[in-house]
XYZ file of C-alpha atoms in Angstrom:
404
model
C -13.521 -15.901 17.246
C -10.901 -15.650 14.484
C -12.180 -12.293 13.252
C -12.144 -10.828 16.729
C -8.605 -11.997 17.382
C -7.203 -10.584 14.150
C -8.790 -7.196 14.731
C -7.581 -7.169 18.287
C -3.986 -8.016 17.463
C -3.962 -5.512 14.630
C -4.686 -2.837 17.218
C -1.617 -4.045 19.101
C 0.396 -3.548 15.928
C -0.680 0.065 15.633
C -0.032 1.056 19.225
C 3.318 -0.716 19.384
C 4.405 1.182 16.296
C 3.559 4.374 18.110
C 5.437 3.359 21.225
C 8.510 2.553 19.154
C 9.090 6.189 18.276
C 9.676 8.963 20.749
C 10.175 11.914 18.393
C 7.558 14.521 17.652
C 5.428 13.746 14.580
C 7.078 14.961 11.368
C 3.823 15.036 9.431
C 2.439 17.841 7.295
C -1.097 17.080 6.105
C -3.895 18.992 4.403
C -7.452 18.188 3.355
C -8.275 18.311 -0.357
C -11.904 19.211 -0.986
C -11.828 19.784 -4.740
C -9.529 19.099 -7.684
C -9.083 20.756 -11.080
C -10.718 18.591 -13.722
C -13.420 17.253 -11.399
C -16.846 18.872 -11.321
C -17.919 19.975 -7.830
C -16.593 19.002 -4.406
C -15.038 15.572 -3.953
C -17.623 13.064 -2.637
C -14.955 11.321 -0.544
C -12.382 12.489 2.003
C -8.914 13.058 0.557
C -5.800 14.176 2.404
C -2.317 14.774 1.069
C 0.895 15.495 2.889
C 4.527 14.838 3.626
C 6.232 12.765 6.297
C 9.886 13.344 7.104
C 11.933 10.169 7.595
C 15.540 9.214 8.355
C 17.377 10.787 11.290
C 17.417 14.331 9.923
C 14.125 14.126 8.021
C 16.056 14.809 4.819
C 13.760 12.384 3.019
C 10.255 13.830 2.601
C 7.746 11.196 1.541
C 4.541 12.360 -0.134
C 1.230 10.523 0.214
C -2.416 10.587 -0.850
C -4.804 9.331 1.826
C -8.380 8.347 1.014
C -10.700 7.639 3.920
C -13.050 4.676 3.540
C -16.370 5.614 2.007
C -18.214 3.012 4.096
C -17.244 2.827 7.760
C -13.815 4.418 8.317
C -14.041 3.848 12.068
C -13.939 0.078 11.548
C -12.879 -0.600 7.956
C -9.298 -1.740 7.278
C -6.418 0.655 6.708
C -4.207 -0.184 3.716
C -0.719 1.110 2.931
C -0.315 0.835 -0.865
C 2.908 1.003 -2.892
C 3.599 0.902 -6.608
C 6.524 -0.534 -8.508
C 9.370 0.588 -10.710
C 11.213 1.130 -8.444
C 10.404 4.811 -8.902
C 6.754 4.792 -10.009
C 4.452 7.223 -8.249
C 1.534 5.898 -6.255
C -0.687 8.013 -8.501
C -0.608 4.821 -10.586
C -2.598 3.014 -7.913
C -4.646 6.096 -7.048
C -5.777 7.009 -10.569
C -5.418 3.850 -12.657
C -6.016 0.927 -10.342
C -7.736 0.978 -6.958
C -8.322 4.644 -6.070
C -11.536 6.687 -6.166
C -10.758 8.685 -9.335
C -9.997 7.867 -12.960
C -9.080 10.033 -15.892
C -12.022 10.367 -18.229
C -11.663 8.141 -21.271
C -11.095 9.481 -24.793
C -9.530 12.823 -23.901
C -7.277 14.940 -26.050
C -3.774 15.021 -24.675
C -2.546 18.542 -24.012
C -5.557 20.153 -22.306
C -6.217 19.746 -18.585
C -7.551 16.201 -18.161
C -11.006 15.601 -16.767
C -11.599 13.288 -13.821
C -14.464 10.896 -13.115
C -15.341 8.701 -10.145
C -14.155 5.105 -10.113
C -17.124 2.900 -9.119
C -14.719 0.044 -8.359
C -12.440 1.868 -5.954
C -11.162 -0.228 -3.060
C -11.822 2.813 -0.885
C -15.453 1.695 -0.904
C -14.475 -0.744 1.855
C -11.062 0.423 3.113
C -9.048 3.527 3.935
C -5.941 3.672 1.742
C -2.605 5.472 2.030
C -1.000 5.758 -1.404
C 2.700 6.375 -0.706
C 5.266 7.736 -3.177
C 8.208 5.433 -2.398
C 11.223 5.413 -2.692
C 12.511 8.972 -2.379
C 12.451 10.521 -5.839
C 9.235 8.773 -6.847
C 6.287 11.047 -7.558
C 6.380 14.064 -5.250
C 8.664 12.507 -2.625
C 11.952 14.381 -2.513
C 15.287 14.717 -0.708
C 16.612 17.812 1.015
C 20.257 16.865 0.387
C 22.063 15.229 -2.505
C 23.128 12.338 -0.270
C 19.494 11.622 0.676
C 18.529 11.123 -2.979
C 20.301 7.741 -2.929
C 18.351 4.798 -1.588
C 18.011 1.036 -1.845
C 15.460 -1.716 -1.306
C 16.359 -1.993 2.360
C 16.406 1.776 2.906
C 13.038 2.154 1.186
C 11.580 -0.503 3.490
C 12.971 1.274 6.542
C 11.579 4.580 5.265
C 8.151 2.987 4.814
C 8.274 1.699 8.398
C 9.264 5.134 9.714
C 6.566 6.747 7.593
C 3.920 4.481 9.042
C 5.050 5.147 12.618
C 4.927 8.904 12.126
C 1.672 8.871 10.170
C -0.110 6.840 12.812
C 1.066 9.183 15.541
C -0.680 11.928 13.614
C -3.801 9.819 12.936
C -4.528 7.988 16.224
C -8.171 7.489 15.242
C -7.035 4.489 13.185
C -5.543 2.631 16.131
C -8.295 0.031 16.279
C -8.544 -0.634 12.527
C -7.228 -3.834 10.909
C -4.068 -3.013 8.995
C -2.761 -4.228 5.621
C 0.271 -3.545 3.434
C -0.060 -4.052 -0.300
C 1.516 -3.218 -3.609
C 2.129 -4.363 -7.139
C 4.910 -4.941 -9.632
C 8.334 -4.249 -8.045
C 6.624 -3.521 -4.714
C 6.321 -7.287 -4.386
C 10.015 -7.250 -3.490
C 9.623 -4.660 -0.730
C 6.154 -5.333 0.724
C 7.125 -8.578 2.530
C 10.291 -6.914 3.852
C 8.257 -3.987 5.200
C 5.922 -6.378 6.985
C 8.972 -8.136 8.428
C 10.232 -4.801 9.799
C 6.868 -4.137 11.389
C 6.909 -7.594 12.909
C 10.414 -7.115 14.301
C 9.515 -3.664 15.605
C 6.731 -5.140 17.659
C 9.127 -7.461 19.449
C 11.597 -4.750 20.390
C 10.842 -1.113 21.338
C 13.814 0.505 19.640
C 13.645 3.841 21.458
C 12.722 4.795 25.021
C 9.519 6.788 25.287
C 8.967 9.703 27.595
C 6.170 9.762 30.140
C 4.852 12.927 28.504
C 4.667 11.241 25.086
C 3.051 8.152 26.579
C 0.421 10.298 28.298
C -0.194 12.145 25.033
C -0.657 8.894 23.124
C -2.986 7.403 25.670
C -5.029 10.577 25.691
C -5.738 10.100 21.987
C -6.490 6.396 22.182
C -9.862 4.751 22.934
C -9.581 3.182 26.416
C -10.641 -0.303 25.310
C -7.923 -0.336 22.639
C -5.253 0.878 25.027
C -6.069 -1.738 27.619
C -5.983 -4.631 25.211
C -2.986 -3.406 23.289
C -0.795 -2.661 26.284
C -1.611 -6.024 27.788
C -0.492 -7.719 24.607
C 2.680 -5.678 24.291
C 3.791 -6.333 27.855
C 3.178 -10.058 27.592
C 4.472 -10.939 24.143
C 4.718 -7.985 21.702
C 2.578 -9.975 19.264
C 1.777 -8.643 15.801
C -0.901 -9.837 13.442
C -0.269 -7.855 10.252
C -2.209 -8.822 7.144
C -0.478 -8.087 3.895
C -1.127 -8.351 0.186
C 1.754 -9.265 -2.087
C 0.573 -8.617 -5.587
C 1.625 -10.584 -8.586
C 4.226 -8.550 -10.051
C 5.295 -9.496 -6.623
C 7.196 -12.574 -7.486
C 10.091 -13.641 -5.297
C 13.128 -13.042 -7.498
C 14.098 -9.665 -8.870
C 15.075 -11.088 -12.244
C 11.423 -12.040 -12.723
C 10.076 -8.655 -11.692
C 12.058 -6.589 -14.182
C 10.662 -5.773 -17.570
C 10.103 -3.008 -20.039
C 7.254 -0.687 -19.195
C 5.002 0.835 -21.818
C 2.989 4.010 -21.715
C -0.145 5.100 -23.544
C -2.296 8.185 -23.890
C -4.161 7.366 -20.687
C -0.923 7.231 -18.674
C 0.302 10.461 -20.283
C -2.757 12.239 -18.920
C -1.254 12.023 -15.433
C 1.811 13.883 -16.656
C -0.313 16.714 -18.027
C -2.508 16.860 -14.921
C 0.184 16.731 -12.223
C 2.407 19.295 -13.936
C -0.439 21.825 -13.872
C 0.135 24.616 -11.323
C -3.499 24.582 -10.222
C -3.431 20.853 -9.582
C -0.215 21.116 -7.581
C -1.688 23.892 -5.485
C -4.846 21.857 -4.835
C -2.735 18.862 -3.766
C -0.616 21.113 -1.497
C 2.648 20.289 -3.261
C 5.573 22.237 -1.814
C 6.815 24.758 -4.347
C 10.334 24.089 -5.516
C 10.426 20.576 -4.045
C 10.627 18.916 -7.467
C 10.723 20.083 -11.074
C 8.818 18.183 -13.717
C 6.668 15.379 -12.327
C 6.944 12.003 -14.025
C 4.840 8.938 -13.316
C 7.798 6.548 -13.308
C 11.208 7.961 -12.456
C 13.275 4.962 -13.487
C 16.568 6.876 -13.412
C 16.726 7.050 -9.628
C 20.076 6.530 -7.851
C 18.744 3.292 -6.397
C 20.434 0.069 -5.306
C 18.407 -3.170 -5.479
C 19.753 -5.141 -2.521
C 16.961 -7.585 -1.701
C 17.847 -10.564 -3.857
C 14.500 -12.283 -3.356
C 11.429 -12.089 -1.150
C 11.258 -15.858 -0.610
C 12.820 -15.776 2.860
C 10.449 -13.025 4.001
C 7.407 -15.019 2.929
C 8.718 -18.056 4.789
C 9.295 -16.062 7.991
C 5.941 -14.297 7.812
C 4.068 -17.490 7.055
C 5.479 -19.187 10.161
C 3.981 -16.349 12.208
C 0.519 -17.004 10.775
C 0.078 -13.889 8.642
C -2.458 -14.085 5.846
C -1.453 -13.111 2.325
C -3.128 -12.696 -1.038
C -1.026 -12.984 -4.187
C -2.830 -12.339 -7.448
C -1.697 -12.321 -11.032
C -3.263 -11.154 -14.272
C -3.146 -14.131 -16.626
C -2.287 -11.809 -19.518
C 0.796 -10.404 -17.835
C 3.994 -11.149 -19.724
C 6.236 -9.036 -17.506
C 5.702 -11.479 -14.646
C 3.708 -14.423 -16.096
C 1.380 -16.132 -13.653
C 3.030 -19.511 -14.325
C 6.259 -18.120 -12.879
C 4.428 -16.828 -9.829
C 2.737 -20.190 -9.418
C 6.083 -21.993 -9.619
C 7.601 -19.636 -7.036
C 4.727 -20.269 -4.645
C 5.092 -24.003 -5.199
C 8.738 -23.733 -4.115
C 7.525 -22.679 -0.668
C 6.386 -26.293 -0.348
C 3.225 -25.597 1.642
C 0.426 -28.108 1.546
C -2.704 -27.245 -0.413
C -5.903 -26.663 1.549
C -8.222 -25.999 -1.386
C -7.007 -26.971 -4.836
C -7.610 -25.134 -8.102
C -11.117 -23.926 -8.666
C -12.675 -21.074 -10.576
C -13.897 -17.952 -8.826
C -16.896 -16.199 -10.281
C -18.053 -12.574 -10.530
C -21.455 -11.666 -11.944
C -21.967 -15.179 -13.260
C -18.678 -15.243 -15.182
C -15.415 -16.999 -14.394
C -13.060 -14.258 -13.163
C -10.018 -16.472 -12.681
C -8.747 -19.454 -10.733
C -7.606 -19.734 -7.142
C -5.863 -22.039 -4.711
C -5.287 -21.732 -0.954
C -2.422 -23.090 1.111
C -1.819 -24.214 4.673
C 0.325 -21.151 5.369
C -2.802 -18.963 4.983
C -1.710 -17.847 1.531
C -4.248 -17.393 -1.246
C -3.138 -17.280 -4.870
C -5.533 -16.090 -7.559
C -5.317 -15.468 -11.267
C -7.378 -12.690 -12.807
C -8.772 -13.722 -16.184
C -7.839 -11.149 -18.802
C -5.801 -9.090 -16.373
C -2.499 -7.458 -17.281
C 0.533 -6.588 -15.139
C -1.469 -4.211 -12.931
C -4.595 -6.357 -12.847
C -7.091 -3.826 -11.344
C -6.359 -1.472 -14.229
C -7.608 -4.049 -16.709
C -10.231 -5.875 -14.638
C -11.509 -3.367 -12.079
C -14.785 -5.088 -11.228
C -13.252 -8.502 -10.727
C -10.332 -7.184 -8.655
C -12.606 -5.108 -6.438
C -14.779 -8.140 -5.719
C -11.694 -10.268 -5.093
C -10.331 -7.724 -2.597
C -13.662 -7.305 -0.812
C -14.128 -11.056 -0.452
C -10.602 -11.706 0.762
C -10.453 -8.813 3.179
C -13.745 -9.951 4.744
C -12.410 -13.529 4.970
C -14.876 -14.955 2.467
C -13.852 -17.519 -0.168
C -13.021 -15.865 -3.461
């Protein structure tokens, strides 16, 4: 019963997002069938594109979309963000949970080679990797004023992005939906979910009969019937979200010096190659030199802490997974644990180990507010980068509602 309800209400989330926007879709998308550095055609479906947000679409957000390699018609849809603020989502795509990795032990300077990631989360979910905020990765502004953003603006842009993207991809209306991210994204992910929740209680813009007819024409009848019934009665949202460990509540705990290594530098060489940019359908002249983390953005951090968002979302019954590499010194897991304890929720299942392939992969605890906290043994700040097998198993178990 619980699984059916969550899937059902998630479909309400998607349709209500569509109904909240009456403008024509501002989405430019293209299929990517091959990439320089990878031998042969891609064995998974990849799409890249831009979505224009804000009133004049002066902010153009770039994304990489990977369709689930299992059952995209039913598997969850995940919106994934990376930290910084200002780090490109190529970090998640190439180094953490995406379907490709850079081949190990390469000489920096030549075009990097790519290999498949056997532990990609796209094995069980469709994932949108979004370059956020504006100025991160290939996302760019059309005016100098639009280059400036803040935590709250970035969250609003993510909400607008999702609304527009879903209008252009109505086949995902019935899929369960998640929002996730790591590092500094832990500040913005809960706020984005809060915006989605609020948006489902109030339709901010009137919608024309023509647009409504167009939407319904693209939507499976059984989804439309259930979703409209829910919207008319209560505008209920059941959004599942992942707040990842660098995702601690206070900004002062999420800041820290970032280091780079030869592996990370490979992305710089690859994404500044003209052939790669052409294959990814990057707009010529939109940005100059690509950098993985643009930490010099004109950006204002104006969400002091995510604590209040977690409290509000928990009272609405949303599930969350917070995980932390136990070797992370940027945001140590003890700090994350203390922050969670300050929420003062009762413990449902106390500390126990969780096991992958016969080995202890970390420790976990669950709370009455449907929050799961897990440590990843041997994991660093971006845990899937260091422990890909363990993090993939953790994600698959949690997303299918199994105990870790």
